[in-house]
Short mmCIF file of C-alpha atoms in Angstrom, two decimals:
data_model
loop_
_atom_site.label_atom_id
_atom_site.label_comp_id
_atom_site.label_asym_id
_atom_site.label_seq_id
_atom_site.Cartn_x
_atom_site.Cartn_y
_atom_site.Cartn_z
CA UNK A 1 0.00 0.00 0.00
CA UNK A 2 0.96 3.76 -0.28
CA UNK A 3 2.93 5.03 2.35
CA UNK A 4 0.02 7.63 4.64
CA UNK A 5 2.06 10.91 3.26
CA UNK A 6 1.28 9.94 -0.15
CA UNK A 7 -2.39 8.58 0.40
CA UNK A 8 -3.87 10.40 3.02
CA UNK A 9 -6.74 8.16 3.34
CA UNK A 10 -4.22 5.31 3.69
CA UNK A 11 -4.17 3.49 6.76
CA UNK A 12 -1.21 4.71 10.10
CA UNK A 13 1.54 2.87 9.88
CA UNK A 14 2.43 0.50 12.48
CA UNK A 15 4.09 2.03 15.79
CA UNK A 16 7.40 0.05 17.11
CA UNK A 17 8.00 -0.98 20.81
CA UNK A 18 10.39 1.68 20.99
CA UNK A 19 7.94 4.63 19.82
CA UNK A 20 5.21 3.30 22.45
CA UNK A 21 7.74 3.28 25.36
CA UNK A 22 8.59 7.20 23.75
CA UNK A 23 4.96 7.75 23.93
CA UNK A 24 4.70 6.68 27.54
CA UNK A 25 8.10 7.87 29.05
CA UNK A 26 8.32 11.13 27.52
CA UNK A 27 5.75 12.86 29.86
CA UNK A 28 7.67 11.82 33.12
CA UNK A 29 11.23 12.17 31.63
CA UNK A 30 10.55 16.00 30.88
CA UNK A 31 9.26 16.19 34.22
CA UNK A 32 12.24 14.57 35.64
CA UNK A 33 15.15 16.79 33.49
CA UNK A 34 13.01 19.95 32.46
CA UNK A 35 16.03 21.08 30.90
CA UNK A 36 16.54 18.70 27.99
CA UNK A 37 16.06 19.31 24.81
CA UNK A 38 14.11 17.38 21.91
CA UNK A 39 17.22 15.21 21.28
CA UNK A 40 18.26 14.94 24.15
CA UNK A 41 15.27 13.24 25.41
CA UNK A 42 15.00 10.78 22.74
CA UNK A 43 18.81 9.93 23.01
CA UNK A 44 17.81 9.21 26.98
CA UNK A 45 14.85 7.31 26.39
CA UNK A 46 16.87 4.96 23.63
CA UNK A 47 19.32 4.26 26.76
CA UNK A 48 16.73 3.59 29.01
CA UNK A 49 15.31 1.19 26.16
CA UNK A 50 18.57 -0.31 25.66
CA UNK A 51 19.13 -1.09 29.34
CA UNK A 52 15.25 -2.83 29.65
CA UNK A 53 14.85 -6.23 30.39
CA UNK A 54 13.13 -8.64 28.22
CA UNK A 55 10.23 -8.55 30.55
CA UNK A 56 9.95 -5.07 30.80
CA UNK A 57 9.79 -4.19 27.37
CA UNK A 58 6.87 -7.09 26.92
CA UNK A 59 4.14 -4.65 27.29
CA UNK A 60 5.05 -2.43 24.55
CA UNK A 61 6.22 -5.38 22.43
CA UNK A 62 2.74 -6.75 22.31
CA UNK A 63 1.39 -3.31 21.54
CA UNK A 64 3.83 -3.33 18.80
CA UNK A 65 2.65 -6.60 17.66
CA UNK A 66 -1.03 -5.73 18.12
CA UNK A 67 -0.58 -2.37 15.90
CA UNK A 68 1.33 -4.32 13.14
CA UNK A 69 -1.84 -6.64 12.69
CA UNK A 70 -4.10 -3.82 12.64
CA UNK A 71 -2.27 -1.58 10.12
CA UNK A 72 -2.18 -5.05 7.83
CA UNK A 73 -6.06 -5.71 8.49
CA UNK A 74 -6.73 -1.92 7.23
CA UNK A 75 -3.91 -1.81 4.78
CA UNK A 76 -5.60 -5.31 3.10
CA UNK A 77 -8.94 -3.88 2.89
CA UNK A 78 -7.76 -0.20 2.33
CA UNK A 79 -9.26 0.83 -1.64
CA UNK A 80 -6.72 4.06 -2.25
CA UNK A 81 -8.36 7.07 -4.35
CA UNK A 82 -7.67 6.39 -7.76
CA UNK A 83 -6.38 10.05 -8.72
CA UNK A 84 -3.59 9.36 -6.02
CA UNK A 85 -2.35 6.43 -7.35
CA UNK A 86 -2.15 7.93 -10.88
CA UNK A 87 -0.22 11.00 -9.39
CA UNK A 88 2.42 8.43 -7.35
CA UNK A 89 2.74 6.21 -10.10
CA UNK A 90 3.86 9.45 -12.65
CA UNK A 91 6.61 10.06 -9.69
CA UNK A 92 7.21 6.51 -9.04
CA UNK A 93 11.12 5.88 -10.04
CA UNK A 94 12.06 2.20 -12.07
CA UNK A 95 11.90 -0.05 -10.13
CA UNK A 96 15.12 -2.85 -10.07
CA UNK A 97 13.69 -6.08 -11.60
CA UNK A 98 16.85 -8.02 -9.78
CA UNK A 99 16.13 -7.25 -6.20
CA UNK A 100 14.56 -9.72 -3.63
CA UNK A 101 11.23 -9.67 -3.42
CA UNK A 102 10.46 -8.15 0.26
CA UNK A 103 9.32 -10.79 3.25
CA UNK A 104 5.82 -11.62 3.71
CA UNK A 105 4.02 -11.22 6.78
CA UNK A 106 1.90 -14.37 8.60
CA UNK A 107 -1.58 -12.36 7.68
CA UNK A 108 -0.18 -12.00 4.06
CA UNK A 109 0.16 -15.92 4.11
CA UNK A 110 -3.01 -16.33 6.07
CA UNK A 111 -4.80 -14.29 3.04
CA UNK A 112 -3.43 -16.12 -0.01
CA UNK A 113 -4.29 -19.39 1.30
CA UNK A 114 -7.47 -18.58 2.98
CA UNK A 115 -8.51 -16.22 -0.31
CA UNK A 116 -8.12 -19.07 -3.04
CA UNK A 117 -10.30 -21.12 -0.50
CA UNK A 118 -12.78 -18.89 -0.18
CA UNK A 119 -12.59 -17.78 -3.43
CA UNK A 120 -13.85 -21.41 -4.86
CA UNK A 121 -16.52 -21.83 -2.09
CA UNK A 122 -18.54 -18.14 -2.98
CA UNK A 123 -17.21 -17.18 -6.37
CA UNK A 124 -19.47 -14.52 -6.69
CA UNK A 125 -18.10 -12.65 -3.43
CA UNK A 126 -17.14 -9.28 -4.10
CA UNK A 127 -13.14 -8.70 -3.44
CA UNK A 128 -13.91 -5.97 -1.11
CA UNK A 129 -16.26 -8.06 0.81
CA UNK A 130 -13.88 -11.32 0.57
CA UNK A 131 -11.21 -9.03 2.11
CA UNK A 132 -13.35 -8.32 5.07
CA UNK A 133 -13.89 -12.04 5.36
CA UNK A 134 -10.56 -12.42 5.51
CA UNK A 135 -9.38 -10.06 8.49
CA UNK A 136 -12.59 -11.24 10.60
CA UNK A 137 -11.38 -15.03 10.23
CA UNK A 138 -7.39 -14.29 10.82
CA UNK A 139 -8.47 -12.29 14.42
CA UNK A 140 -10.61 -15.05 15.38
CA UNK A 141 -7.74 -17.59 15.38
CA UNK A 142 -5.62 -18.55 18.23
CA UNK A 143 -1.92 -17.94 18.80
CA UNK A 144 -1.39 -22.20 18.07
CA UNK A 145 -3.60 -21.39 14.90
CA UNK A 146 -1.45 -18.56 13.91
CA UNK A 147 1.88 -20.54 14.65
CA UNK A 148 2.33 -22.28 11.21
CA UNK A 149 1.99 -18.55 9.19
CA UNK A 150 3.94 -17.02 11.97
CA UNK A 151 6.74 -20.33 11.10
CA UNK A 152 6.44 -18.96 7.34
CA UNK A 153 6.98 -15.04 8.38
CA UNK A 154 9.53 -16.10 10.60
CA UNK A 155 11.16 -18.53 7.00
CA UNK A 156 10.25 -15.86 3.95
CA UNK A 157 12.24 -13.01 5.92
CA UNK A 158 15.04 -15.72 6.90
CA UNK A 159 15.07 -15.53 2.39
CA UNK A 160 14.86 -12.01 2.37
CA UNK A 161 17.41 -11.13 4.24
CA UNK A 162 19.93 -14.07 2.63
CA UNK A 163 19.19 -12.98 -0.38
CA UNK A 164 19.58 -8.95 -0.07
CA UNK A 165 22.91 -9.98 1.63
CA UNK A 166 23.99 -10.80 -1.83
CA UNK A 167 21.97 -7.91 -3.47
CA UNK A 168 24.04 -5.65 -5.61
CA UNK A 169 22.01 -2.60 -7.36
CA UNK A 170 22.33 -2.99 -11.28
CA UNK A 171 23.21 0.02 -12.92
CA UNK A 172 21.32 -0.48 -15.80
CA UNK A 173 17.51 -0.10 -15.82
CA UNK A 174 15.04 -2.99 -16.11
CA UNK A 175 13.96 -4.80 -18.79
CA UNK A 176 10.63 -2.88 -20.47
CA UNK A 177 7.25 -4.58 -19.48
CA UNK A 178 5.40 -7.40 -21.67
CA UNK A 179 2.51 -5.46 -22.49
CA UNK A 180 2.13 -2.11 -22.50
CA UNK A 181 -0.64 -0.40 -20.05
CA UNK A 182 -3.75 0.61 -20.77
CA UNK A 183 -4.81 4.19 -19.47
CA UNK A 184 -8.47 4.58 -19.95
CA UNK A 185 -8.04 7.85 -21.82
CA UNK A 186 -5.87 9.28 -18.94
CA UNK A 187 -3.40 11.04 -21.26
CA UNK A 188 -1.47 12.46 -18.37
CA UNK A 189 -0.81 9.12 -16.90
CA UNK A 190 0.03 7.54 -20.15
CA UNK A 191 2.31 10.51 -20.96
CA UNK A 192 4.09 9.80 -17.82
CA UNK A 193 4.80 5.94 -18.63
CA UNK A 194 5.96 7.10 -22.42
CA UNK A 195 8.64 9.17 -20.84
CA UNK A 196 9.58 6.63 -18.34
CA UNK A 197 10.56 4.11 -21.61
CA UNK A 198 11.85 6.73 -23.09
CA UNK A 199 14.42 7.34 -20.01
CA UNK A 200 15.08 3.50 -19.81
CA UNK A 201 16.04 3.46 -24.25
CA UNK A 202 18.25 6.51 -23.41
CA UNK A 203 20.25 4.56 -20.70
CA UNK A 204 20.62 1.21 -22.70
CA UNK A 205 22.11 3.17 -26.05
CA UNK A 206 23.91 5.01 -24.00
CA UNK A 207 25.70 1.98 -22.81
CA UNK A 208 25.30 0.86 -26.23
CA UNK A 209 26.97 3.69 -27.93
CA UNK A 210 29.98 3.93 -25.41
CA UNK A 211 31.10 0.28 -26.51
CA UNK A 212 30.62 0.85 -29.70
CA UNK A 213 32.95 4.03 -30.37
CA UNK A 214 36.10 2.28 -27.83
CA UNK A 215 35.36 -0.43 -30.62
CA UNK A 216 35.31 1.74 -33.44
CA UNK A 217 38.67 3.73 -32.12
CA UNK A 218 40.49 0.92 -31.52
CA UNK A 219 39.90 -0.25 -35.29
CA UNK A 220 40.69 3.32 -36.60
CA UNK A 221 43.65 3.58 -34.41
CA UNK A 222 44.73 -0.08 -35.73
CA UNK A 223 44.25 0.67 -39.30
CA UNK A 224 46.18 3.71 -38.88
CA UNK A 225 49.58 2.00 -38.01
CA UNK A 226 48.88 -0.25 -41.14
CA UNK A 227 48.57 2.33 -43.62
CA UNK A 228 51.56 4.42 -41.94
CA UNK A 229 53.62 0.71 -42.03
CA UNK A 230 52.79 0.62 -46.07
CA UNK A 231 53.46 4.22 -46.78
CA UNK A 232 57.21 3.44 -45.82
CA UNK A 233 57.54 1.94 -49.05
CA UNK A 234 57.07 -2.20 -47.72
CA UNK A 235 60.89 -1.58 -45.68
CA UNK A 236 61.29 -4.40 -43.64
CA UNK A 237 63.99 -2.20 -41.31
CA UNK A 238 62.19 0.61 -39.06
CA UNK A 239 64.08 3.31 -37.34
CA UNK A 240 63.15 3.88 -34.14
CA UNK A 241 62.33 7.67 -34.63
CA UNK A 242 59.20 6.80 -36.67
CA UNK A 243 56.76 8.62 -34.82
CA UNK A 244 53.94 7.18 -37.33
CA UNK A 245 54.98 3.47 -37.77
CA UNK A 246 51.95 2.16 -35.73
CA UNK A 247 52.55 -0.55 -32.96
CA UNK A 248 54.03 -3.39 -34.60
CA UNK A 249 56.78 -1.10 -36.08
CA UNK A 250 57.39 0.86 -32.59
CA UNK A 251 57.80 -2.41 -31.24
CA UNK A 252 60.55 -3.47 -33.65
CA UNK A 253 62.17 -0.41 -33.45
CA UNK A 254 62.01 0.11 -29.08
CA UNK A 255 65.02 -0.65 -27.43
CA UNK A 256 62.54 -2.72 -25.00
CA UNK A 257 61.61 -5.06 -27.65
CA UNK A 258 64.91 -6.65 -27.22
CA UNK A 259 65.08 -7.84 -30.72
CA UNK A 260 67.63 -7.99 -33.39
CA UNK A 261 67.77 -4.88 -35.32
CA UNK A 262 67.31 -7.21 -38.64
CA UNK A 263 63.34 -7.41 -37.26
CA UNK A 264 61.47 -9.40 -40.73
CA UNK A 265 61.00 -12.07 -38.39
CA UNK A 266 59.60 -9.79 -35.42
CA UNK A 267 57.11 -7.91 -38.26
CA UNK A 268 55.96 -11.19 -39.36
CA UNK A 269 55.33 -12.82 -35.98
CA UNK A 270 53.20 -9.60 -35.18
CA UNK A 271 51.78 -10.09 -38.44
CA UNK A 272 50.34 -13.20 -37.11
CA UNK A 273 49.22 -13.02 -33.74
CA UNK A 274 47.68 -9.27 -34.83
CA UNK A 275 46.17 -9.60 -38.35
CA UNK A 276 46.41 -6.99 -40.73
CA UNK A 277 44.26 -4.29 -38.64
CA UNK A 278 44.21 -6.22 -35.24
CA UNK A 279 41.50 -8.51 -36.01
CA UNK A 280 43.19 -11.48 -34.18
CA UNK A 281 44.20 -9.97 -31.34
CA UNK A 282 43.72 -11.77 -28.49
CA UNK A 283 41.23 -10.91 -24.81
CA UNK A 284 44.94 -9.60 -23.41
CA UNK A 285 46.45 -7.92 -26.08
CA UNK A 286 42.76 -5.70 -26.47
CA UNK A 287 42.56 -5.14 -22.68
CA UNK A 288 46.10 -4.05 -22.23
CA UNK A 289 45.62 -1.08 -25.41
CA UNK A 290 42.49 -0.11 -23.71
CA UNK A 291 44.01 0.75 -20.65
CA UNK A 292 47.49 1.50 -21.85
CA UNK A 293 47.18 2.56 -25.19
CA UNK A 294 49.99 1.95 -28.19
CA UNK A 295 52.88 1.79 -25.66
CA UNK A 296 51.40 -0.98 -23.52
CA UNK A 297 50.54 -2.58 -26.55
CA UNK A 298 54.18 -2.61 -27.74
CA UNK A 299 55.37 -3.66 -24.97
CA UNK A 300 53.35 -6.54 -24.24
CA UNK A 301 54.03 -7.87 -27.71
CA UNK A 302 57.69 -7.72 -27.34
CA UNK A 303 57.86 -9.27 -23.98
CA UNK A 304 55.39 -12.39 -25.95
CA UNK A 305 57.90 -12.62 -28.61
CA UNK A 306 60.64 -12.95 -26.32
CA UNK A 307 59.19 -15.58 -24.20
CA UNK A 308 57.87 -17.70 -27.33
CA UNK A 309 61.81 -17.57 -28.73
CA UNK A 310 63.54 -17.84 -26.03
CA UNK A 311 64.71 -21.18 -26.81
CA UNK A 312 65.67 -20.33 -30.52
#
């Protein structure tokens, strides 16, 4: 359900132990320590909490318990205004399609199972009314009656937690939905939804289009050193003050390619493992001139060539 700020015909949320024990203390603290301040006060009332005993903090654990059920009774048979929920769902951000889904509580599981059941026995039962049924027949069960949907509470939040232990926020947005909406007219919230796709496109192509031009530089950049290699005229020597021979001539030409200066061999082998405009380069040899450029490259191809003829 909405939270109460958004729908303010929602039901209260639930109160904790700790904000009923506020609620009770705070009169007799301030009485106590006029002189404290809003802070203060709830900083002393947390210690006070802190230092409670299991069996003095039962009262206002069992009011906490008691408020939870009633905020889920109301919250299950709450019908929000429809104009709200169009406004909050126009504002509502994507939503992660990867993250866990949240626990259930022992009245959720009480409803789904007793709600199919009823559900066949009176089909024609209004879903408000079967609702109703619903809350009336979960209060008038006993705490051993409760105990096996308590068990699953206690089992689906064991999973929740496990699993958003392990929970890592994607980056990208979710995948689009399997059928488009349908609005009843309502151009403003249909409006709404088009620019929500319309943000998700925009982040995938972005992603898209970043890949895409490191792939197309590293091809230009590649193709460059080719054509500079065959404007030389085919020469099969290389100076090392070529400052357009691309990387397989640096490399021949660097005095750490450790190579002899009579380098055919050295242009061939790079020849080879490189292709003609770095089409066969391997996972390594594209990793290390993405994050080193032409002079990582060299080197890494000098230091292979050395290892593979060591022997010879």
């Amino acid at each position: 359900m909405p939270p109460r700020g958004k729908d303010p015909t929602g039901p209260k949320p639930a109160s904790t132990a700790l904000a009923f024990y506020t609620e009770a203390r705070r009169s007799a603290l301030l009485a106590e320590q006029p002189g404290l301040d809003s802070k203060e006060l709830q900083r002393a009332i947390a210690e006070e909490w802190k230092a409670m005993e299991g069996t003095s903090r039962a009262p206002y654990m069992e009011m906490a318990h008691k408020d939870k059920l009633r905020y889920e009774e109301e919250a299950a048979t709450h019908v929000p205004d429809p104009a709200q929920l169009k406004s909050t769902e126009a504002k509502r951000p994507l939503r992660d399609p990867h993250r866990p889904k949240k626990a259930k509580s022992a009245y959720a599981f009480f409803s789904e199972a007793t709600r199919q059941e009823l559900s066949s026995a009176m089909p024609d039962m209004a879903i408000d009314a079967l609702t109703k049924l619903i809350s009336q027949e979960w209060r008038k069960l006993g705490e051993e009656q409760k105990a096996p949907y308590n068990a699953m509470a206690v089992q689906d939040q064991a999973r929740y937690d496990h699993e958003m232990g392990a929970y890592h926020p994607e980056l990208e947005v979710g995948e689009d939905e399997d059928e488009d909406e349908d609005f009843d007219g309502d151009l403003e919230a249909e409006n709404a939804y088009l620019k929500r796709k319309v943000a998700k496109y925009k982040v995938k192509m972005a992603g898209y289009e970043k890949k895409i031009a490191a792939q197309e530089s590293q091809i230009e950049e590649l193709q460059a050193a080719k054509r500079a290699k065959t404007e030389k005229g085919g020469s099969k020597k290389v100076a090392s003050t070529d400052e357009d021979g691309g990387a397989t001539s640096k490399a021949a030409g660097s005095s750490n390619a450790d190579v002899k200066k009579d380098d055919s061999h050295y242009l061939a082998w790079c020849r080879k493992v490189l292709g003609e405009a770095g089409e066969l380069a391997d996972d390594e040899m594209v990793s290390v001139y993405e994050a080193k450029g032409e002079p990582g490259l060299v080197k890494l191809l000098a230091k292979l060539y050395k290892a593979e003829h060591a022997s010879s």
